[in-house]
Amino acid sequence: MSERKEEDLMEEVNSSEKESEITKDTKISVSNIDDLVNLLAKSDCKVSKYDGNFNAFKIDFPSDKDGTNLFFHLDDSEDAESYLSLTEDLEKAKKALDEKIYRLAAEYENYKKRSISDRDQSVSYAKENLFKDLLFFFDNFERGMELYKESSERTDFYKGMTAVLKEFEKFIEKNNFTKIEVKLGDSFDPLEHQAIDKKSSGEYDENKILEIIQNGYKSEDKLVRPVMVIVSSGENK
């Protein structure tokens, strides 16, 4: 904007404040946004949109006790349309970016959950395999203790082996493994028992446990090893 044009605009503003008939609302037109910015740079006014219209601005002068308002309307709306178009594009880009960030965050959370689940399963699987290997030793140890119980129960050696057996039981409990409780005469449960044979019995009814061959174990609610049993087929007829 030329120096002369700015002076003319400022003179028009000053004259509008003095005329009583335009004390409240004065309207001045400028050709583009640059002219408006240059003009406002020379004042202490406050700029705001007028009724949400980008092409119209309301200008308040804080130093003016009479509350005089100036309304500027851009004759050339090309800048305004460009701004609005850019704003819409930015809003769309922001929305797309927000959605992408949300998806990435959700995918990352799912990945973390899968990783934790996979890790827990791997640890559980490793513990289970180790426990099964230990059970082979433990089973033989129990059988040996049972075999010599009657003849050696009172000896120091047998008492020492009994203490070792109890320590192993504490170890398996500490690692969340529990022995499946079962006794002779209990009903056969295919979810926890494995029948390796059937024998007739005058003492137990059909499908009752006649003999326990090998103890079974669980890890929380998961079956690690079923109890190996011989089941009664009832009395021979």
XYZ file of N, CA and C in Angstrom:
711
model
N 0.863 -1.185 0.000
C 0.000 0.000 0.000
C 0.897 1.231 0.000
N 0.585 2.212 -0.776
C 1.388 3.434 -0.858
C 1.219 4.247 0.402
N 2.238 5.120 0.663
C 2.177 5.958 1.851
C 0.967 6.865 1.825
N 0.648 7.351 0.653
C -0.484 8.268 0.510
C -1.799 7.565 0.819
N -1.896 6.307 0.368
C -3.142 5.558 0.589
C -3.356 5.286 2.072
N -2.255 4.973 2.784
C -2.357 4.730 4.228
C -2.811 5.991 4.942
N -2.241 7.126 4.545
C -2.625 8.390 5.178
C -4.100 8.681 4.939
N -4.567 8.382 3.720
C -5.980 8.612 3.398
C -6.877 7.747 4.270
N -6.479 6.469 4.456
C -7.287 5.561 5.283
C -7.325 6.020 6.732
N -6.155 6.403 7.279
C -6.091 6.852 8.662
C -6.886 8.130 8.838
N -6.816 9.005 7.829
C -7.585 10.246 7.900
C -9.074 9.946 7.903
N -9.471 8.932 7.108
C -10.890 8.563 7.049
C -11.336 7.986 8.382
N -10.456 7.173 9.019
C -10.780 6.613 10.334
C -10.944 7.708 11.356
N -9.973 8.662 11.373
C -10.028 9.752 12.345
C -11.265 10.608 12.146
N -11.585 10.887 10.898
C -12.751 11.727 10.631
C -14.034 11.011 11.010
N -14.046 9.650 10.866
C -15.263 8.902 11.194
C -15.539 8.929 12.681
N -14.472 9.007 13.501
C -14.655 9.041 14.948
C -15.240 10.372 15.396
N -14.999 11.416 14.611
C -15.466 12.741 15.000
C -16.907 12.983 14.605
N -17.388 12.293 13.593
C -18.749 12.516 13.124
C -19.724 11.727 13.976
N -20.681 12.417 14.574
C -21.597 11.787 15.521
C -22.451 10.720 14.878
N -22.821 10.888 13.581
C -23.740 9.933 12.979
C -23.066 8.592 12.710
N -21.727 8.526 12.791
C -21.061 7.234 12.575
C -20.185 6.874 13.779
N -20.616 7.335 14.924
C -19.842 7.094 16.145
C -19.711 5.611 16.455
N -20.801 4.862 16.272
C -20.808 3.459 16.683
C -20.216 2.522 15.647
N -20.608 2.647 14.425
C -20.173 1.689 13.404
C -19.669 2.422 12.170
N -18.430 2.190 11.837
C -17.855 2.813 10.650
C -17.322 1.716 9.753
N -17.528 1.820 8.460
C -17.128 0.788 7.511
C -16.101 1.350 6.540
N -14.960 0.651 6.432
C -13.894 1.051 5.511
C -13.512 -0.160 4.689
N -13.330 -0.001 3.387
C -12.950 -1.106 2.508
C -11.473 -1.033 2.172
N -10.822 -2.192 2.153
C -9.425 -2.282 1.738
C -9.350 -3.331 0.640
N -8.324 -3.243 -0.192
C -8.271 -4.118 -1.368
C -7.776 -5.518 -1.058
N -6.908 -5.670 -0.045
C -6.408 -7.006 0.298
C -5.956 -7.051 1.754
N -5.559 -8.216 2.165
C -5.179 -8.411 3.574
C -3.950 -7.598 3.941
N -2.983 -7.481 3.015
C -1.756 -6.734 3.310
C -2.063 -5.289 3.663
N -3.006 -4.676 2.921
C -3.401 -3.298 3.224
C -3.969 -3.204 4.634
N -4.786 -4.219 4.991
C -5.399 -4.221 6.315
C -4.347 -4.370 7.405
N -3.389 -5.285 7.207
C -2.338 -5.516 8.202
C -1.499 -4.270 8.399
N -1.131 -3.621 7.291
C -0.322 -2.406 7.382
C -1.060 -1.295 8.114
N -2.347 -1.216 7.879
C -3.145 -0.189 8.535
C -3.252 -0.456 10.034
N -3.536 -1.710 10.376
C -3.718 -2.051 11.791
C -2.420 -1.975 12.576
N -1.284 -2.121 11.873
C 0.014 -2.056 12.544
C 0.266 -0.684 13.149
N -0.433 0.319 12.650
C -0.258 1.682 13.131
C -1.194 2.024 14.287
N -1.997 1.070 14.723
C -2.969 1.364 15.782
C -2.839 0.363 16.929
N -3.572 0.633 18.009
C -3.586 -0.288 19.163
C -4.882 -1.089 19.193
N -5.477 -1.285 18.038
C -6.791 -1.917 17.975
C -6.720 -3.431 18.175
N -7.875 -4.005 18.452
C -8.040 -5.448 18.616
C -8.910 -5.961 17.472
N -8.416 -7.001 16.774
C -9.103 -7.508 15.584
C -9.847 -8.793 15.919
N -11.072 -8.903 15.425
C -11.838 -10.146 15.584
C -12.728 -10.332 14.365
N -13.091 -11.610 14.076
C -13.984 -11.871 12.954
C -15.362 -11.291 13.250
N -16.050 -10.916 12.213
C -17.396 -10.380 12.383
C -18.405 -11.436 11.968
N -19.143 -11.922 12.955
C -20.170 -12.944 12.725
C -19.600 -14.181 12.037
N -18.345 -14.503 12.344
C -17.737 -15.706 11.792
C -17.366 -15.607 10.335
N -17.520 -14.461 9.725
C -17.222 -14.282 8.303
C -15.764 -13.886 8.149
N -15.008 -14.693 7.383
C -13.587 -14.406 7.230
C -13.343 -13.089 6.504
N -14.245 -12.731 5.607
C -14.048 -11.524 4.801
C -14.332 -10.243 5.574
N -14.924 -10.340 6.762
C -15.275 -9.147 7.522
C -14.606 -9.191 8.888
N -14.051 -8.042 9.310
C -13.354 -7.955 10.580
C -13.938 -6.817 11.414
N -14.025 -7.063 12.720
C -14.459 -6.019 13.645
C -13.223 -5.520 14.378
N -13.030 -4.210 14.400
C -11.842 -3.618 15.000
C -12.266 -2.796 16.212
N -11.715 -3.127 17.384
C -12.012 -2.389 18.615
C -10.778 -1.598 19.028
N -10.993 -0.327 19.397
C -9.913 0.520 19.878
C -10.009 0.633 21.397
N -9.108 0.001 22.148
C -9.174 0.034 23.608
C -9.103 1.438 24.188
N -8.388 2.326 23.521
C -8.231 3.686 24.048
C -9.462 4.554 23.816
N -10.396 4.055 23.024
C -11.600 4.825 22.688
C -12.682 4.551 23.722
N -12.954 5.516 24.593
C -13.946 5.347 25.658
C -15.365 5.269 25.119
N -15.597 5.787 23.911
C -16.944 5.755 23.334
C -17.300 4.395 22.750
N -16.342 3.472 22.703
C -16.622 2.134 22.178
C -16.829 2.120 20.682
N -16.105 2.988 19.947
C -16.258 3.034 18.493
C -15.763 1.739 17.857
N -16.511 1.222 16.907
C -16.139 0.001 16.187
C -15.907 0.322 14.722
N -14.925 -0.329 14.133
C -14.697 -0.233 12.692
C -14.932 -1.604 12.086
N -15.617 -1.641 10.970
C -15.854 -2.905 10.274
C -15.132 -2.863 8.932
N -14.202 -3.813 8.743
C -13.465 -3.886 7.483
C -13.984 -5.046 6.665
N -14.197 -4.820 5.396
C -14.639 -5.877 4.489
C -13.666 -5.943 3.320
N -13.132 -7.165 3.062
C -12.179 -7.329 1.969
C -12.918 -7.352 0.635
N -12.575 -6.411 -0.247
C -13.202 -6.392 -1.567
C -12.768 -7.592 -2.398
N -11.498 -7.995 -2.238
C -10.974 -9.136 -2.994
C -10.905 -10.330 -2.054
N -11.764 -11.313 -2.265
C -11.844 -12.449 -1.341
C -10.933 -13.602 -1.743
N -10.043 -13.371 -2.705
C -9.171 -14.462 -3.176
C -8.292 -14.974 -2.040
N -7.722 -14.026 -1.257
C -6.885 -14.430 -0.130
C -7.689 -15.212 0.894
N -8.907 -14.767 1.126
C -9.762 -15.447 2.108
C -10.087 -16.861 1.662
N -10.426 -17.003 0.376
C -10.759 -18.331 -0.138
C -9.551 -19.260 -0.083
N -8.371 -18.705 -0.373
C -7.146 -19.509 -0.301
C -6.898 -19.963 1.128
N -7.147 -19.010 2.054
C -6.957 -19.349 3.470
C -7.928 -20.434 3.914
N -9.194 -20.272 3.523
C -10.204 -21.259 3.910
C -9.895 -22.623 3.315
N -9.447 -22.632 2.061
C -9.092 -23.894 1.407
C -7.924 -24.556 2.124
N -6.922 -23.728 2.473
C -5.766 -24.255 3.194
C -6.172 -24.785 4.563
N -7.069 -24.044 5.231
C -7.542 -24.474 6.548
C -8.254 -25.820 6.468
N -9.100 -25.975 5.458
C -9.812 -27.247 5.282
C -8.840 -28.389 5.024
N -7.824 -28.125 4.182
C -6.823 -29.155 3.886
C -6.051 -29.542 5.145
N -5.718 -28.521 5.948
C -4.990 -28.794 7.190
C -5.839 -29.593 8.172
N -7.126 -29.271 8.239
C -8.025 -30.013 9.120
C -8.128 -31.470 8.693
N -8.234 -31.690 7.372
C -8.302 -33.061 6.860
C -7.010 -33.813 7.157
N -5.872 -33.114 6.949
C -4.573 -33.744 7.207
C -4.420 -34.073 8.686
N -4.880 -33.136 9.541
C -4.799 -33.363 10.990
C -5.658 -34.555 11.398
N -6.864 -34.630 10.838
C -7.763 -35.743 11.147
C -7.158 -37.073 10.711
N -6.585 -37.087 9.496
C -5.958 -38.313 8.985
C -4.770 -38.710 9.848
N -3.991 -37.705 10.279
C -2.836 -37.977 11.129
C -3.267 -38.500 12.490
N -4.309 -37.889 13.071
C -4.831 -38.352 14.362
C -5.293 -39.804 14.272
N -5.992 -40.129 13.178
C -6.477 -41.500 12.997
C -5.314 -42.479 12.858
N -4.286 -42.051 12.123
C -3.115 -42.919 11.940
C -2.391 -43.134 13.264
N -2.244 -42.050 14.042
C -1.596 -42.159 15.348
C -2.394 -43.081 16.262
N -3.729 -42.952 16.215
C -4.593 -43.801 17.037
C -4.422 -45.266 16.648
N -4.392 -45.527 15.328
C -4.218 -46.913 14.867
C -2.864 -47.472 15.291
N -1.824 -46.641 15.138
C -0.487 -47.087 15.524
C -0.408 -47.361 17.019
N -1.055 -46.497 17.820
C -1.064 -46.699 19.270
C -1.788 -47.990 19.631
N -2.927 -48.236 18.953
C -3.693 -49.463 19.212
C -2.892 -50.697 18.801
N -2.223 -50.609 17.642
C -1.410 -51.733 17.178
C -0.249 -51.994 18.130
N 0.338 -50.907 18.663
C 1.455 -51.066 19.603
C 0.990 -51.722 20.896
N -0.192 -51.315 21.384
C -0.736 -51.926 22.597
C -1.007 -53.409 22.376
N -1.574 -53.739 21.209
C -1.826 -55.151 20.892
C -0.521 -55.928 20.793
N 0.499 -55.283 20.210
C 1.811 -55.928 20.097
C 2.395 -56.200 21.481
N 2.271 -55.219 22.385
C 2.789 -55.415 23.743
C 2.074 -56.557 24.445
N 0.739 -56.601 24.272
C -0.031 -57.671 24.903
C 0.363 -59.034 24.348
N 0.534 -59.088 22.998
C 0.953 -60.358 22.387
C 2.340 -60.766 22.864
N 3.235 -59.778 22.978
C 4.601 -60.069 23.417
C 4.610 -60.608 24.840
N 3.815 -59.969 25.708
C 3.735 -60.424 27.097
C 3.140 -61.817 27.161
N 2.083 -62.035 26.369
C 1.435 -63.350 26.342
C 2.390 -64.419 25.818
N 3.112 -64.096 24.733
C 4.073 -65.050 24.167
C 5.191 -65.351 25.157
N 5.649 -64.306 25.846
C 6.719 -64.505 26.830
C 6.246 -65.391 27.973
N 5.041 -65.102 28.477
C 4.495 -65.907 29.574
C 4.310 -67.364 29.156
N 3.843 -67.563 27.922
C 3.658 -68.930 27.433
C 4.992 -69.657 27.306
N 6.018 -68.938 26.851
C 7.346 -69.542 26.703
C 7.918 -69.935 28.059
N 7.760 -69.028 29.040
C 8.249 -69.318 30.392
C 7.499 -70.504 30.982
N 6.178 -70.498 30.804
C 5.352 -71.586 31.325
C 5.724 -72.917 30.674
N 5.955 -72.888 29.368
C 6.314 -74.110 28.636
C 7.664 -74.646 29.114
N 8.631 -73.730 29.323
C 9.959 -74.140 29.789
C 9.885 -74.739 31.193
N 9.112 -74.092 32.072
C 8.948 -74.609 33.433
C 8.289 -75.982 33.420
N 7.308 -76.120 32.557
C 6.570 -77.383 32.469
C 7.483 -78.525 32.023
N 8.305 -78.255 31.019
C 9.224 -79.279 30.523
C 10.255 -79.664 31.575
N 10.776 -78.648 32.281
C 11.738 -78.918 33.347
C 11.092 -79.742 34.453
N 9.861 -79.388 34.790
C 9.153 -80.103 35.848
C 8.922 -81.568 35.466
N 8.576 -81.802 34.209
C 8.350 -83.180 33.757
C 9.627 -84.013 33.860
N 10.766 -83.379 33.547
C 12.045 -84.084 33.685
C 12.340 -84.395 35.149
N 12.041 -83.448 36.026
C 12.263 -83.670 37.456
C 11.335 -84.750 37.999
N 10.126 -84.819 37.438
C 9.166 -85.820 37.910
C 9.668 -87.251 37.689
N 10.417 -87.455 36.626
C 10.963 -88.789 36.361
C 11.855 -89.221 37.528
N 12.711 -88.297 37.979
C 13.564 -88.578 39.142
C 12.717 -88.721 40.403
N 11.753 -87.822 40.577
C 10.918 -87.823 41.779
C 10.098 -89.108 41.896
N 9.568 -89.592 40.780
C 8.781 -90.838 40.786
C 9.628 -92.016 41.261
N 10.841 -92.112 40.716
C 11.727 -93.204 41.116
C 12.132 -93.084 42.580
N 12.324 -91.845 43.019
C 12.688 -91.606 44.418
C 11.547 -92.050 45.337
N 10.321 -91.702 44.973
C 9.152 -92.099 45.770
C 8.993 -93.618 45.805
N 9.199 -94.253 44.667
C 9.065 -95.716 44.611
C 10.107 -96.393 45.509
N 11.320 -95.842 45.476
C 12.374 -96.399 46.330
C 12.049 -96.224 47.801
N 11.523 -95.049 48.156
C 11.142 -94.797 49.553
C 10.033 -95.748 49.987
N 9.076 -95.974 49.120
C 7.956 -96.862 49.436
C 8.432 -98.306 49.571
N 9.400 -98.673 48.734
C 9.908 -100.041 48.736
C 10.625 -100.374 50.044
N 11.375 -99.394 50.582
C 12.161 -99.644 51.789
C 11.507 -99.095 53.054
N 10.287 -98.627 52.929
C 9.616 -98.028 54.085
C 9.477 -99.002 55.241
N 9.005 -100.199 54.956
C 8.725 -101.170 56.018
C 9.991 -101.616 56.736
N 11.065 -101.807 55.976
C 12.297 -102.334 56.585
C 13.235 -101.254 57.112
N 13.135 -100.038 56.596
C 14.126 -99.005 56.957
C 13.515 -97.726 57.514
N 12.243 -97.733 57.839
C 11.551 -96.501 58.249
C 12.183 -95.834 59.458
N 12.770 -96.623 60.351
C 13.309 -96.066 61.589
C 14.780 -95.664 61.462
N 15.406 -95.927 60.349
C 16.831 -95.601 60.194
C 17.027 -94.124 59.892
N 18.233 -93.609 60.255
C 18.559 -92.206 59.976
C 18.590 -91.930 58.477
N 19.058 -92.917 57.718
C 19.124 -92.735 56.266
C 17.726 -92.516 55.689
N 16.798 -93.332 56.116
C 15.430 -93.215 55.595
C 14.812 -91.878 56.006
N 15.083 -91.464 57.241
C 14.560 -90.178 57.714
C 15.152 -89.019 56.899
N 16.440 -89.134 56.557
C 17.076 -88.099 55.740
C 16.473 -88.025 54.348
N 16.187 -89.197 53.758
C 15.572 -89.233 52.431
C 14.135 -88.687 52.463
N 13.476 -88.934 53.607
C 12.119 -88.389 53.772
C 12.159 -86.859 53.790
N 13.188 -86.295 54.440
C 13.352 -84.835 54.482
C 13.603 -84.281 53.077
N 14.402 -85.006 52.281
C 14.661 -84.590 50.896
C 13.366 -84.602 50.092
N 12.565 -85.636 50.314
C 11.280 -85.755 49.615
C 10.359 -84.578 49.939
N 10.341 -84.172 51.197
C 9.502 -83.048 51.614
C 9.987 -81.730 51.002
N 11.300 -81.583 50.884
C 11.851 -80.373 50.259
C 11.446 -80.286 48.791
N 11.420 -81.434 48.133
C 11.005 -81.439 46.733
C 9.528 -81.068 46.609
N 8.717 -81.545 47.542
C 7.290 -81.203 47.534
C 7.093 -79.697 47.721
N 7.914 -79.086 48.585
C 7.848 -77.635 48.777
C 8.253 -76.903 47.495
N 9.243 -77.463 46.814
C 9.732 -76.852 45.576
C 8.644 -76.819 44.506
N 7.938 -77.926 44.338
C 6.909 -77.968 43.292
C 5.724 -77.071 43.649
N 5.410 -76.953 44.933
C 4.328 -76.054 45.353
C 4.713 -74.594 45.110
N 5.969 -74.270 45.371
C 6.462 -72.903 45.172
C 6.362 -72.496 43.710
N 6.478 -73.457 42.811
C 6.413 -73.184 41.374
C 5.026 -73.438 40.792
N 4.021 -73.417 41.671
C 2.603 -73.523 41.275
C 2.230 -74.865 40.643
N 2.926 -75.917 41.062
C 2.545 -77.266 40.643
C 1.944 -77.978 41.849
N 0.835 -78.638 41.636
C 0.178 -79.349 42.739
C -0.119 -80.786 42.338
N -0.011 -81.670 43.337
C -0.318 -83.079 43.096
C -1.835 -83.254 43.055
N -2.304 -84.050 42.108
C -3.739 -84.332 42.003
C -4.113 -85.341 43.083
N -5.022 -84.925 43.943
C -5.430 -85.795 45.047
C -6.349 -86.900 44.535
N -5.998 -88.123 44.836
C -6.805 -89.273 44.423
C -6.541 -90.421 45.395
N -7.544 -91.226 45.628
C -7.383 -92.384 46.518
C -8.140 -93.567 45.943
N -7.810 -94.741 46.438
C -8.468 -95.957 45.969
C -9.964 -95.885 46.224
N -10.731 -96.319 45.250
C -12.184 -96.289 45.379
C -12.824 -95.048 44.795
N -11.998 -94.041 44.442
C -12.552 -92.839 43.798
C -13.056 -93.182 42.396
N -14.012 -92.404 41.933
C -14.525 -92.607 40.577
C -13.485 -92.168 39.549
N -13.413 -92.892 38.460
C -12.474 -92.557 37.392
C -12.920 -91.264 36.698
N -11.981 -90.313 36.571
C -12.247 -89.026 35.917
C -11.330 -88.907 34.699
N -11.885 -89.004 33.502
C -11.045 -88.953 32.298
C -10.315 -87.623 32.104
N -10.752 -86.568 32.816
C -10.086 -85.270 32.700
C -8.792 -85.210 33.504
N -8.667 -86.094 34.507
C -7.480 -86.075 35.360
C -6.790 -87.428 35.471
N -7.480 -88.485 35.076
C -6.929 -89.835 35.230
C -6.676 -90.483 33.874
N -5.677 -91.341 33.851
C -5.386 -92.136 32.652
C -5.395 -93.613 33.044
N -6.354 -94.352 32.505
C -6.465 -95.784 32.827
C -5.546 -96.584 31.914
N -4.654 -97.360 32.525
C -3.751 -98.197 31.726
C -4.202 -99.656 31.720
N -5.196 -99.953 32.558
C -5.686 -101.336 32.588
C -7.007 -101.380 33.345
N -7.750 -102.469 33.138
C -8.987 -102.727 33.873
C -8.899 -104.119 34.475
N -9.309 -104.220 35.719
C -9.276 -105.514 36.392
C -10.576 -105.721 37.152
N -10.953 -106.954 37.246
C -12.155 -107.268 38.029
C -11.842 -107.107 39.510
N -12.857 -106.731 40.275
C -12.656 -106.520 41.708
C -13.939 -106.818 42.465
N -13.779 -107.539 43.570
C -14.931 -107.793 44.427
C -15.104 -106.692 45.450
N -14.093 -105.801 45.553
C -14.120 -104.722 46.555
C -14.661 -103.415 45.990
N -14.318 -103.117 44.730
C -14.715 -101.836 44.139
C -15.640 -102.047 42.941
N -16.606 -101.141 42.822
C -17.541 -101.211 41.694
C -16.838 -100.844 40.391
N -17.567 -101.027 39.319
C -17.028 -100.710 38.000
C -16.696 -99.217 37.891
N -15.578 -98.923 37.205
C -15.081 -97.552 36.992
C -14.604 -96.870 38.268
N -14.306 -97.661 39.279
C -13.673 -97.135 40.483
C -12.177 -97.418 40.393
N -11.383 -96.531 40.987
C -9.929 -96.690 40.918
C -9.490 -97.841 41.814
N -8.854 -98.794 41.185
C -8.428 -100.005 41.888
C -6.982 -99.902 42.357
N -6.168 -99.193 41.574
C -4.744 -99.080 41.912
C -4.175 -97.803 41.301
N -3.283 -97.121 42.053
C -2.617 -95.899 41.571
C -1.195 -96.262 41.165
N -0.892 -96.095 39.902
C 0.418 -96.462 39.379
C 1.400 -95.294 39.434
N 0.925 -94.110 39.093
C 1.799 -92.926 39.049
C 0.986 -91.682 39.377
N 1.551 -90.821 40.225
C 0.861 -89.583 40.609
C 0.750 -88.612 39.426
N -0.299 -87.792 39.477
C -0.501 -86.770 38.451
C -0.352 -85.380 39.040
N -0.119 -84.391 38.166
C 0.120 -83.025 38.633
C -0.584 -82.010 37.732
N -0.892 -80.859 38.356
C -1.511 -79.747 37.635
C -0.710 -78.479 37.903
N -0.761 -77.562 36.945
C -0.194 -76.236 37.141
C -1.349 -75.255 37.047
N -1.778 -74.770 38.211
C -3.002 -73.970 38.311
C -4.159 -74.825 37.768
N -4.801 -74.411 36.660
C -5.920 -75.206 36.132
C -5.506 -76.097 34.961
N -4.222 -76.089 34.632
C -3.752 -76.865 33.479
C -3.213 -78.227 33.921
N -3.651 -79.259 33.226
C -3.175 -80.609 33.531
C -1.778 -80.791 32.946
N -0.813 -81.091 33.818
C 0.564 -81.321 33.380
C 0.792 -82.801 33.099
N 0.291 -83.635 34.022
C 0.396 -85.081 33.827
C -0.762 -85.753 34.541
N -1.503 -86.618 33.846
C -2.633 -87.298 34.496
C -2.160 -88.375 35.471
N -3.047 -88.731 36.377
C -2.761 -89.831 37.306
C -2.939 -91.145 36.549
N -1.912 -91.984 36.575
C -2.009 -93.287 35.902
C -2.613 -94.293 36.878
N -3.713 -94.905 36.460
C -4.449 -95.790 37.376
C -4.881 -97.078 36.673
N -5.231 -98.046 37.512
C -5.912 -99.253 37.050
C -7.341 -99.162 37.565
N -8.291 -99.396 36.678
C -9.704 -99.202 37.002
C -10.395 -100.550 37.186
N -11.342 -100.547 38.113
C -12.116 -101.773 38.368
C -13.162 -101.974 37.278
N -13.291 -103.208 36.852
C -14.344 -103.560 35.887
C -15.530 -104.213 36.593
N -15.485 -104.209 37.933
C -16.552 -104.835 38.717
C -16.261 -106.313 38.948
N -17.209 -106.994 39.542
C -17.028 -108.421 39.821
C -17.240 -109.246 38.565
N -16.484 -110.333 38.487
C -16.709 -111.287 37.399
C -18.010 -112.026 37.628
N -18.802 -112.156 36.590
C -20.087 -112.843 36.726
C -20.030 -114.201 36.063
